[in-house]
Short mmCIF file of C-alpha atoms and ligand atoms in Angstrom, two decimals:
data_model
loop_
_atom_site.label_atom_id
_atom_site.label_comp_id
_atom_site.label_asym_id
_atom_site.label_seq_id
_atom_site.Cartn_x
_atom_site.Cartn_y
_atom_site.Cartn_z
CA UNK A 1 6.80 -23.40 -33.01
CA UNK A 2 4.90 -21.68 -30.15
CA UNK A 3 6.50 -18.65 -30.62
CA UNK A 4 6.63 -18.19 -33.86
CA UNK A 5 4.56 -15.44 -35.32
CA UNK A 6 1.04 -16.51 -35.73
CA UNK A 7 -0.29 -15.18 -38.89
CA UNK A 8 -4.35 -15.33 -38.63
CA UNK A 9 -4.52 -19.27 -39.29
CA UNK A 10 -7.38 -19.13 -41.98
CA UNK A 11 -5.80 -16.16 -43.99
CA UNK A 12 -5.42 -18.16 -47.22
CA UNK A 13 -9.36 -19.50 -46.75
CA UNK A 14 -10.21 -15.99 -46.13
CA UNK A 15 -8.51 -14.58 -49.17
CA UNK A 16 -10.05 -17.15 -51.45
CA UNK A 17 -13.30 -17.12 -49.47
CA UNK A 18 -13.71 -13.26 -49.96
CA UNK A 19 -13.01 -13.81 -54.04
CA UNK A 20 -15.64 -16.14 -54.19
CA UNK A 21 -19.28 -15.65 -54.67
CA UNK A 22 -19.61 -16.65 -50.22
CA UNK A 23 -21.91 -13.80 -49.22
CA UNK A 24 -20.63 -11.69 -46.78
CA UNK A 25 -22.09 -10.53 -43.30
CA UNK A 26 -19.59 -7.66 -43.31
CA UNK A 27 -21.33 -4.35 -44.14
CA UNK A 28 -20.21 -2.75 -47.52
CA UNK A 29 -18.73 0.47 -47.85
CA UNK A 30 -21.72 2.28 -48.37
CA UNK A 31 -23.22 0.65 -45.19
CA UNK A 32 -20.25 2.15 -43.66
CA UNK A 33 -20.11 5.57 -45.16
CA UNK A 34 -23.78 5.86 -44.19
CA UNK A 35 -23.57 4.61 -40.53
CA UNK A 36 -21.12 6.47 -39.44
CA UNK A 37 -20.68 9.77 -41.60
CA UNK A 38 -17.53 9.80 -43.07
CA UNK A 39 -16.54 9.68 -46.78
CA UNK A 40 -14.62 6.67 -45.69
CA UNK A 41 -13.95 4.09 -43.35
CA UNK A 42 -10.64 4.80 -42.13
CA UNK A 43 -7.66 1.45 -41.79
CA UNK A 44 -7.45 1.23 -38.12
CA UNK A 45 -5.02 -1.12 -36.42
CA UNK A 46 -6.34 -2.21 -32.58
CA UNK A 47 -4.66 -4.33 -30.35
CA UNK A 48 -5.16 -6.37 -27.18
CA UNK A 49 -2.93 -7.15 -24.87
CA UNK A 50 -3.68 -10.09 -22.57
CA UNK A 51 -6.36 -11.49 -25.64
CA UNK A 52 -6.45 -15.18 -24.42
CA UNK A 53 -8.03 -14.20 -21.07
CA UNK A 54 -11.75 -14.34 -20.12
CA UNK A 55 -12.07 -10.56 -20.76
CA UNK A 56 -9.33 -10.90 -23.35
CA UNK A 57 -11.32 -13.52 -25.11
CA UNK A 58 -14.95 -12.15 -25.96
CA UNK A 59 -13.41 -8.33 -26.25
CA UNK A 60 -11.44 -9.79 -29.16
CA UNK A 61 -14.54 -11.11 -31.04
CA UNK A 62 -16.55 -8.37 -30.40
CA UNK A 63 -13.40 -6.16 -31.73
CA UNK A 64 -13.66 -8.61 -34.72
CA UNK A 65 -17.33 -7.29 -35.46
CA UNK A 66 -16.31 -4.08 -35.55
CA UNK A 67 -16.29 -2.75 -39.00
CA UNK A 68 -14.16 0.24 -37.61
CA UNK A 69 -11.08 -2.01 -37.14
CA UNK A 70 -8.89 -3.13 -39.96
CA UNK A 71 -6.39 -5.01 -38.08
CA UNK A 72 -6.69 -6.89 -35.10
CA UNK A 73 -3.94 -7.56 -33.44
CA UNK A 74 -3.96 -10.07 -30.22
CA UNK A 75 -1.19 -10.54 -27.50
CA UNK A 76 -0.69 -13.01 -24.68
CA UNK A 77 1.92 -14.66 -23.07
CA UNK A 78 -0.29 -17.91 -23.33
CA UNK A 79 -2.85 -19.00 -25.69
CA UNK A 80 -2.89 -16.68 -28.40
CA UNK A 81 -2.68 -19.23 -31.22
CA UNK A 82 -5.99 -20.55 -30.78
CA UNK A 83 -7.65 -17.57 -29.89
CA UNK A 84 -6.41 -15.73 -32.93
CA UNK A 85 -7.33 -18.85 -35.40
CA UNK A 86 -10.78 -19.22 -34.00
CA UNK A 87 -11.56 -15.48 -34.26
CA UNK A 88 -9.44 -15.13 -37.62
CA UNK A 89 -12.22 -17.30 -39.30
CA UNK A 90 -15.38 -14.99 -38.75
CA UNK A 91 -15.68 -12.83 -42.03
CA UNK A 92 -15.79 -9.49 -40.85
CA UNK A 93 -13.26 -7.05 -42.15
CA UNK A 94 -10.34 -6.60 -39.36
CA UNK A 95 -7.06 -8.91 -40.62
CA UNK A 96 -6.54 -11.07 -37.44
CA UNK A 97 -2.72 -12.14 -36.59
CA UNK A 98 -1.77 -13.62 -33.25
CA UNK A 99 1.50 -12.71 -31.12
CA UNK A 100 2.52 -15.51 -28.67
CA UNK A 101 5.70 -14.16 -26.48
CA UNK A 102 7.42 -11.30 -25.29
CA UNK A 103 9.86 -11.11 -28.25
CA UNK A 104 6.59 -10.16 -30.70
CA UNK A 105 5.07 -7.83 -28.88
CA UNK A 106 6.68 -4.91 -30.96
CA UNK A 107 5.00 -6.10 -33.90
CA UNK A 108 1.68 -6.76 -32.12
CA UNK A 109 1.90 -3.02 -31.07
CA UNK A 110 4.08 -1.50 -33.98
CA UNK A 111 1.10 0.55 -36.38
CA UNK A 112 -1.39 0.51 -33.57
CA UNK A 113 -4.34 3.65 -33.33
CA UNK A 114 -5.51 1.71 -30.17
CA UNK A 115 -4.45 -0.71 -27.95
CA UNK A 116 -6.45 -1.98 -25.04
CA UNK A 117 -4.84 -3.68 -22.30
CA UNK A 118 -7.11 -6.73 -20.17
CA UNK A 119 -3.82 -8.48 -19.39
CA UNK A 120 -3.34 -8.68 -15.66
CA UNK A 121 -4.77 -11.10 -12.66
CA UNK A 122 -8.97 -10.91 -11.85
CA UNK A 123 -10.09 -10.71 -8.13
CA UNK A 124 -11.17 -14.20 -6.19
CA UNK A 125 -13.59 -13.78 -3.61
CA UNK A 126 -12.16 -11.80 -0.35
CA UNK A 127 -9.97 -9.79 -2.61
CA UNK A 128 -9.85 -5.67 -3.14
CA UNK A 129 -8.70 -4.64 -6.37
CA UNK A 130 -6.02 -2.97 -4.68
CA UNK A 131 -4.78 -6.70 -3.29
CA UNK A 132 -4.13 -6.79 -7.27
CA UNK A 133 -1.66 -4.06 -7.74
CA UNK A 134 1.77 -6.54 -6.24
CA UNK A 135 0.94 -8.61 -9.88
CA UNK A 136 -0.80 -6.21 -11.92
CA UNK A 137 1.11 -3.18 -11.66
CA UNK A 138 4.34 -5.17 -13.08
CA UNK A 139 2.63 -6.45 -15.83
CA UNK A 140 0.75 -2.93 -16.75
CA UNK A 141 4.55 -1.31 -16.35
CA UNK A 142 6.11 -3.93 -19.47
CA UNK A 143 3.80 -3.49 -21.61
CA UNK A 144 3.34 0.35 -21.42
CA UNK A 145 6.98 0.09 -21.82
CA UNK A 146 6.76 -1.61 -25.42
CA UNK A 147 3.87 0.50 -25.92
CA UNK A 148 6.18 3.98 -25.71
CA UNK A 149 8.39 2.69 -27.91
CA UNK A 150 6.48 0.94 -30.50
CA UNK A 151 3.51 2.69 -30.94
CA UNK A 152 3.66 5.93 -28.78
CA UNK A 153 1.13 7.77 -30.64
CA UNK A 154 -1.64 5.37 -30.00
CA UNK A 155 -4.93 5.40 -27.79
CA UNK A 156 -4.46 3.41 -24.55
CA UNK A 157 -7.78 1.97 -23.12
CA UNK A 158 -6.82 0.34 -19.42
CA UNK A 159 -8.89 -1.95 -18.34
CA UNK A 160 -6.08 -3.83 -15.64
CA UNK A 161 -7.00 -3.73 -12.22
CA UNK A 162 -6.85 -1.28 -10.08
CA UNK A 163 -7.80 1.10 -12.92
CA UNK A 164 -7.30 4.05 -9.99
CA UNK A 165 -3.66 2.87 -9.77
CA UNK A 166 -2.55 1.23 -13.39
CA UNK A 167 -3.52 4.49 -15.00
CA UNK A 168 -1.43 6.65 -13.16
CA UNK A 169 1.40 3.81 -13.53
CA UNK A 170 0.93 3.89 -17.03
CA UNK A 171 1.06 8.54 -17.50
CA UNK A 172 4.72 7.24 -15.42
CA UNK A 173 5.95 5.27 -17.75
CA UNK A 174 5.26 7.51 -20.74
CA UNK A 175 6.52 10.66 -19.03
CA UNK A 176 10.13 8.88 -18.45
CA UNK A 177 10.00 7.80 -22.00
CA UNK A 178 9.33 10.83 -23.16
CA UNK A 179 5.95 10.16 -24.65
CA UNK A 180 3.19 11.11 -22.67
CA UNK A 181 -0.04 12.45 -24.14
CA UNK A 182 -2.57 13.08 -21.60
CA UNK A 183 -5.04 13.12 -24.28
CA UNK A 184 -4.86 9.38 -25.34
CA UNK A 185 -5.03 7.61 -21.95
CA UNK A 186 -8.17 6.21 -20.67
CA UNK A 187 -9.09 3.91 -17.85
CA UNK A 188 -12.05 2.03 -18.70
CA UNK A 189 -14.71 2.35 -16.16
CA UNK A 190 -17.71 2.15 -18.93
CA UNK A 191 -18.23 -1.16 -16.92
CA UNK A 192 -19.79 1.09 -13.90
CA UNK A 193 -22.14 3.19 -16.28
CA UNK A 194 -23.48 -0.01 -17.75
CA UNK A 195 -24.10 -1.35 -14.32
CA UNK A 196 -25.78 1.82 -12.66
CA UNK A 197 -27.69 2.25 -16.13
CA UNK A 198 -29.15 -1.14 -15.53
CA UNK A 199 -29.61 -1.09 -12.03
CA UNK A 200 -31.75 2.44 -12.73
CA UNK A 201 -33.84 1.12 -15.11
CA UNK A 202 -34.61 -2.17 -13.26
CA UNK A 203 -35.84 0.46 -10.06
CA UNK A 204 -37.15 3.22 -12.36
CA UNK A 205 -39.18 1.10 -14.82
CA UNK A 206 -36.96 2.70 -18.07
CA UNK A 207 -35.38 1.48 -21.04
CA UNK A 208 -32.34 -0.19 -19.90
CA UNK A 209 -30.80 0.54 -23.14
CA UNK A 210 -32.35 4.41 -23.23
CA UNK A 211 -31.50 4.89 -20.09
CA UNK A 212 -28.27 7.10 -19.36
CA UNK A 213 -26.19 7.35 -15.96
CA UNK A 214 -23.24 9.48 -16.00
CA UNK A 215 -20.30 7.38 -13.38
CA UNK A 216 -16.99 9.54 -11.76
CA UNK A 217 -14.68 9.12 -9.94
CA UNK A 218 -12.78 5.75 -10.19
CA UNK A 219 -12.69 1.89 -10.06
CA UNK A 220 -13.27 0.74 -6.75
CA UNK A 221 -16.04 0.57 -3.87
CA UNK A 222 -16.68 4.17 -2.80
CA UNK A 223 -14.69 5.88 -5.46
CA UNK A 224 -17.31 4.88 -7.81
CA UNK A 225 -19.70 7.45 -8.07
CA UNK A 226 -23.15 7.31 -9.81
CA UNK A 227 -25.06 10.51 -10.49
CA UNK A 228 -28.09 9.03 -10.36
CA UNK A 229 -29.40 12.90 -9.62
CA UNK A 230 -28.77 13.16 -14.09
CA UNK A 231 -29.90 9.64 -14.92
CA UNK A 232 -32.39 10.25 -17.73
CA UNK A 233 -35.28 9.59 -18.27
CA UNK A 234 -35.76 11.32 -14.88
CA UNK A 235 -37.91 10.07 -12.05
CA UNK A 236 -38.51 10.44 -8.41
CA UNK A 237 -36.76 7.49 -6.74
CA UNK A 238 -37.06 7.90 -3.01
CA UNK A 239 -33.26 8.71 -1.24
CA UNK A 240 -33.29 5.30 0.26
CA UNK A 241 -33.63 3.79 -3.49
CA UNK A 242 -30.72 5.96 -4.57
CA UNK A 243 -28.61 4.93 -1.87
CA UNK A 244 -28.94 1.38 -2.86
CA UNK A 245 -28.47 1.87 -6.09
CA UNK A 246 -25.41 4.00 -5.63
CA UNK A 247 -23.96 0.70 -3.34
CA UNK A 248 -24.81 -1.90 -5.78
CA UNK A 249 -23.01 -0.09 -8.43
CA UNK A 250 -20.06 0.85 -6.07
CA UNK A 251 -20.26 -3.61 -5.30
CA UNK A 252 -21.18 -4.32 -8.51
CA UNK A 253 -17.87 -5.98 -9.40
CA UNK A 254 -17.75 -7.53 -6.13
CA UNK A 255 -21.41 -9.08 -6.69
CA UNK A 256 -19.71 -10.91 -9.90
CA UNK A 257 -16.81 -12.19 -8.23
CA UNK A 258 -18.73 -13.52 -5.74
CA UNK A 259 -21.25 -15.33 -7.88
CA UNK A 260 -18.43 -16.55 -10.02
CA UNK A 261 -17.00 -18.24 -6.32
CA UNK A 262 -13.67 -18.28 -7.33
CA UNK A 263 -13.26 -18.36 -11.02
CA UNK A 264 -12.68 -15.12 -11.60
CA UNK A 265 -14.40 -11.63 -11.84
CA UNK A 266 -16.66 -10.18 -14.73
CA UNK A 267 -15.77 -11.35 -18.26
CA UNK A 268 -18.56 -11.25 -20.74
CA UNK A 269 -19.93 -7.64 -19.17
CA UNK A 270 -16.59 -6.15 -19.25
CA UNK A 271 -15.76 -7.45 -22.66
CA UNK A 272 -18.91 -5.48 -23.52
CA UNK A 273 -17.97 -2.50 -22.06
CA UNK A 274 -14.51 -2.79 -23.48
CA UNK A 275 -15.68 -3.02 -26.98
CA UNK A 276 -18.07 -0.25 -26.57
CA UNK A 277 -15.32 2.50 -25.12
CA UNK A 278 -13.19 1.11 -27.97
CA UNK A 279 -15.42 2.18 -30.66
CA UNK A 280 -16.02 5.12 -28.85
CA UNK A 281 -12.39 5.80 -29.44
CA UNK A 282 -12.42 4.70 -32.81
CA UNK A 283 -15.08 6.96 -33.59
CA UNK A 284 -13.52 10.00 -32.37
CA UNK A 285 -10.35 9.09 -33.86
CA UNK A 286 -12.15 9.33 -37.56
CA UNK A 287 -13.85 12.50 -36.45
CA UNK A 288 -17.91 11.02 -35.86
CA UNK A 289 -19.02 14.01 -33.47
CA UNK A 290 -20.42 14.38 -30.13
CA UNK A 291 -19.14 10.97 -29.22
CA UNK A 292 -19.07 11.20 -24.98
CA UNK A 293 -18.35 8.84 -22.64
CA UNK A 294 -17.16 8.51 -18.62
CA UNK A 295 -13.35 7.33 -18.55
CA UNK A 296 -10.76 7.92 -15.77
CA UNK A 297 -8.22 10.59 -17.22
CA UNK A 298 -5.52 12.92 -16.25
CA UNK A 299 -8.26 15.63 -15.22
CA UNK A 300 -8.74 19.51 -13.35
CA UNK A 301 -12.07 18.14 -12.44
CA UNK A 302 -11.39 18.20 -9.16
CA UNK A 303 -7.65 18.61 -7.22
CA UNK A 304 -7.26 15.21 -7.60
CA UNK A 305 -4.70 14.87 -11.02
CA UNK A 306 -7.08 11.39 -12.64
CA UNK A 307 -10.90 11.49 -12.02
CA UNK A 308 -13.42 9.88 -14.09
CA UNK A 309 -15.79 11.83 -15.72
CA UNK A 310 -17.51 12.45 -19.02
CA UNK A 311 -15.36 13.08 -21.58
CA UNK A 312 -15.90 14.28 -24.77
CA UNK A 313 -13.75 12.40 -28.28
CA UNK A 314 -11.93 13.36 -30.89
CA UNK A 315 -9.71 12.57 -33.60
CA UNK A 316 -6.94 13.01 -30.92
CA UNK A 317 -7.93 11.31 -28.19
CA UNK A 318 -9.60 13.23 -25.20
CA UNK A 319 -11.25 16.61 -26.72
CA UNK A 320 -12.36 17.63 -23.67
CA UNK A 321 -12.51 16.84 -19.84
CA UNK A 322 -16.64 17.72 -19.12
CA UNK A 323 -17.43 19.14 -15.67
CA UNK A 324 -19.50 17.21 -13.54
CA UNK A 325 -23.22 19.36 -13.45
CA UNK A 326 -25.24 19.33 -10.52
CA UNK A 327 -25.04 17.18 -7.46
CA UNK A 328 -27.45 16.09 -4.93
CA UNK A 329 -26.35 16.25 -1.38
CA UNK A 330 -26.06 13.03 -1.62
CA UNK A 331 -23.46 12.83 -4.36
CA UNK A 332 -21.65 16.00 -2.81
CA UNK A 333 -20.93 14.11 0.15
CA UNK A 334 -19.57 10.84 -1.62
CA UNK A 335 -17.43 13.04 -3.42
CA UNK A 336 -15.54 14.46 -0.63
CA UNK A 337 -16.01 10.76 1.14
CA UNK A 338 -14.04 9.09 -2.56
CA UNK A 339 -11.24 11.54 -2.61
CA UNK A 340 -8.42 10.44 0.00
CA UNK A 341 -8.88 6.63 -1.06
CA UNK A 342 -8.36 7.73 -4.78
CA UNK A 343 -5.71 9.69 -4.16
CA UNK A 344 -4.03 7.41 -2.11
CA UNK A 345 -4.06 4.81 -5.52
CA UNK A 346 -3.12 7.16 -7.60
CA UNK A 347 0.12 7.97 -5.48
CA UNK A 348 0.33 4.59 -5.13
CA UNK A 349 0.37 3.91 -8.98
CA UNK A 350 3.05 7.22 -9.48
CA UNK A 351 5.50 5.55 -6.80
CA UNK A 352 5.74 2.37 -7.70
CA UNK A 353 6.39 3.64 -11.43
CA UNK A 354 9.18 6.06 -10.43
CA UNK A 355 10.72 4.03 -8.35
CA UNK A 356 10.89 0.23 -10.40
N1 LIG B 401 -11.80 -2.05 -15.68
C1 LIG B 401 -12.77 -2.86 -15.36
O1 LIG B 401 -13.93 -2.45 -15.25
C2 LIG B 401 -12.51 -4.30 -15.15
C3 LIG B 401 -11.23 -4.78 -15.03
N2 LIG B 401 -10.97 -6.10 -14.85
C4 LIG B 401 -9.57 -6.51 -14.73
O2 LIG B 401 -9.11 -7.02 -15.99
C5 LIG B 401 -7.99 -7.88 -15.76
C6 LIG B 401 -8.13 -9.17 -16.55
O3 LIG B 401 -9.22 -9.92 -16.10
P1 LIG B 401 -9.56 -11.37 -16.73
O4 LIG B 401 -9.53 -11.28 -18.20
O5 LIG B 401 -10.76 -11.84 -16.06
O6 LIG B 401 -8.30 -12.20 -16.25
P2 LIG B 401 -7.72 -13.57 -16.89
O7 LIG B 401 -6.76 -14.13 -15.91
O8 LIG B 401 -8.83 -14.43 -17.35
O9 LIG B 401 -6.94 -13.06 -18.18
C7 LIG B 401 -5.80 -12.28 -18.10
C8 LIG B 401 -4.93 -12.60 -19.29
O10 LIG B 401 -3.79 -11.75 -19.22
C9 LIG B 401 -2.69 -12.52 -19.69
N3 LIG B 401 -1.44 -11.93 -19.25
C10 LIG B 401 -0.85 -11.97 -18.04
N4 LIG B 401 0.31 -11.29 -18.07
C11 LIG B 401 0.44 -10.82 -19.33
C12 LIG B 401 1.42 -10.04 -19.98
N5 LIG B 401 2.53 -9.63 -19.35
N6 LIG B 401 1.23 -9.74 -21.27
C13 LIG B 401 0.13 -10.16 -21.92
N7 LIG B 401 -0.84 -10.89 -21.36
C14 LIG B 401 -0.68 -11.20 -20.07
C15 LIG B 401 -2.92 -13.92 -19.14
O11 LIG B 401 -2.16 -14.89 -19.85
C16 LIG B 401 -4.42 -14.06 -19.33
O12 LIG B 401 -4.74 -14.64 -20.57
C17 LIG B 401 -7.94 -8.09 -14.24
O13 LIG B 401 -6.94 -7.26 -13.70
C18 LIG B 401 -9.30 -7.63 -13.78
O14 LIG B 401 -9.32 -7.21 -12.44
C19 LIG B 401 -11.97 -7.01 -14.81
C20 LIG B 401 -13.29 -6.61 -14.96
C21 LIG B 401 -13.66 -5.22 -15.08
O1 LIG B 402 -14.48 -6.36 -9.53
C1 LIG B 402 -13.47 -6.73 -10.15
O2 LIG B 402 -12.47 -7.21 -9.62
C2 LIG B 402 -13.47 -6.55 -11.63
C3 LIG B 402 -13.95 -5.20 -11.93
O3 LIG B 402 -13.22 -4.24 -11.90
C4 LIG B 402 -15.38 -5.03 -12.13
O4 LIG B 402 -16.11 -6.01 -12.35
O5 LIG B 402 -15.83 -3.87 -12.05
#
């Protein structure tokens, strides 16, 4: 039956294939206890909600070659079967086990540390994110629901659009239910850093991957906010270079929907950037140190009560909210410019919650 529980479809091949002499690409324990400095490798349940989508999709195989995870649970209201039996077959070490329908979503979620949530409508061409929030913010609401009541101690990583809205949506639902922890939600915006990383290092001649860009703000045009002034390695781009850098990032997702005419919005780079402010999370969570990232959070950055910044994790979520350093003139202004368009969201995301 459809929507019967969906136990990882190659379970019994895995069992046998891990007693046999098959080699295994999964790294041993020592591999483990060596890469990432702990005298063990913690069980750690993660879930996705909205896995059959095209984010959903690759974010659940790249979850799957995580050696962090030890469960992998994946939810969607359609299409979770096959996703879960193809991925189920790749012999890393996270158990896979698919949840088709509404009525197993507690046990998709039940035992979670982290659950990250791609489930939601993508943009079409013409579209703001904000056009988003009639369908998304519905969708976010349900599930954060099931969330505070099956596993309300776990890490929430938002990816739903509009991040600037869904987040503060989401801090709704767990303050009526009584289970709010500022510490453990996240909206994922690591999509933005890996864009204005890129986009640096393509003008400034650096290592794309040695390259760092710290991103606040939010998730949409203007309210996302390189500070290219920090990117490192340094260099002397001239203002009118900055500027355009600072717009493509701000259009970046725009750029993709575009190109994609249609069929959707980015996919395979926000999968990526899912999977790596996941295991940024997972690393905190088993106490790996100095583990920093830019995610939008309940904040005192600024007066606004969610900003994006860097912030610093820990074995309970959020350690702590970093300051955002020096700005350029430049950045100063689209600071002050981002503001009223984020807070309007993030009222937008509180009133809707309080009052469906
Ligand atoms: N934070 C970010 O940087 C980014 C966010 N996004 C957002 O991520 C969301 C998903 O995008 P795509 O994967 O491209 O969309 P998609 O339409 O390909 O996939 C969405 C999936 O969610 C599922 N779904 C819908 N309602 C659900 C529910 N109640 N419970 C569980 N699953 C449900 C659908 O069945 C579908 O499989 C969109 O809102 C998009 O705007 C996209 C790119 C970047
Ligand atoms: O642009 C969109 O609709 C999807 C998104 O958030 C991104 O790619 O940054």
């Amino acid at each position: 039956m459809r929507t019967s529980l969906v136990r990882s479809a190659g379970e019994a091949l895995r069992r046998r294939a891990s007693s046999s002499a098959t080699p295994s690409l999964a790294p041993s324990a020592h591999t483990l206890r060596r890469s990432y400095g702990s005298e063990s490798t913690p069980e750690r349940k993660v879930a996705v909600l909205g896995a059959a989508g095209g984010i959903g999709q690759p974010l659940s195989l790249l979850m799957k070659l995580n050696p962090l995870v030890s469960r992998l649970s994946l939810y969607d209201i359609a299409g979770t079967p096959g996703v879960a039996a193809d991925v189920s077959h790749i012999n890393t070490r996270a158990e896979v086990t698919g949840y088709a329908s509404e009525e197993q979503l507690g046990l998709a979620l039940e035992g979670s540390d982290v659950v990250i949530i791609p489930a939601g409508v993508p943009r079409k061409p013409g579209m703001t994110r904000d056009d988003l929030f009639n369908i998304n913010a519905g969708i976010v609401k349900s599930l954060c629901t099931a969330i505070a009541k099956f596993c309300p101690h776990a890490i929430v990583n938002m990816i739903s659009n509009p991040v600037n809205s869904t987040v503060p949506i989401a801090a709704e639902v767990f303050k009526k239910a009584g289970t709010y922890d500022e510490k453990k939600l996240f909206g994922v915006t690591t999509l933005d850093v890996l864009r204005a990383k890129t986009f640096y290092a393509g003008k400034a001649g650096s290592i794309p991957a040695a390259t760092n860009v710290p991103v606040v703000g939010g998730h949409a045009g203007i309210t996302i906010l390189p500070l290219f002034s920090q990117a490192t390695p340094a260099s002397n781009l001239s203002t009118e270079d900055i500027k355009a850098l600072t717009k493509r990032t701000q259009d970046g997702g725009t750029e993709v929907v575009e190109a994609k005419a249609g069929k959707g919005s980015a996919t395979l780079s926000m999968a990526y950037a899912g999977a790596i402010f996941a295991d940024a999370c997972l690393k905190g969570l088993n106490g790996v140190p100095d583990i920093v990232e830019c995610s939008f959070v309940q904040s005192s950055v600024t007066e606004l009560p969610f900003f994006a910044s860097k912030v610093r994790l820990g074995k309970n979520g959020v350690e702590e909210v970093l300051g955002l350093g020096p700005l350029s003139g430049y950045e100063k202004e689209g600071l002050e410019n981002l503001k009223p368009e984020l807070r309007a969201s993030i009222e937008k995301g509180i009133k809707f919650a309080r009052e469906n």
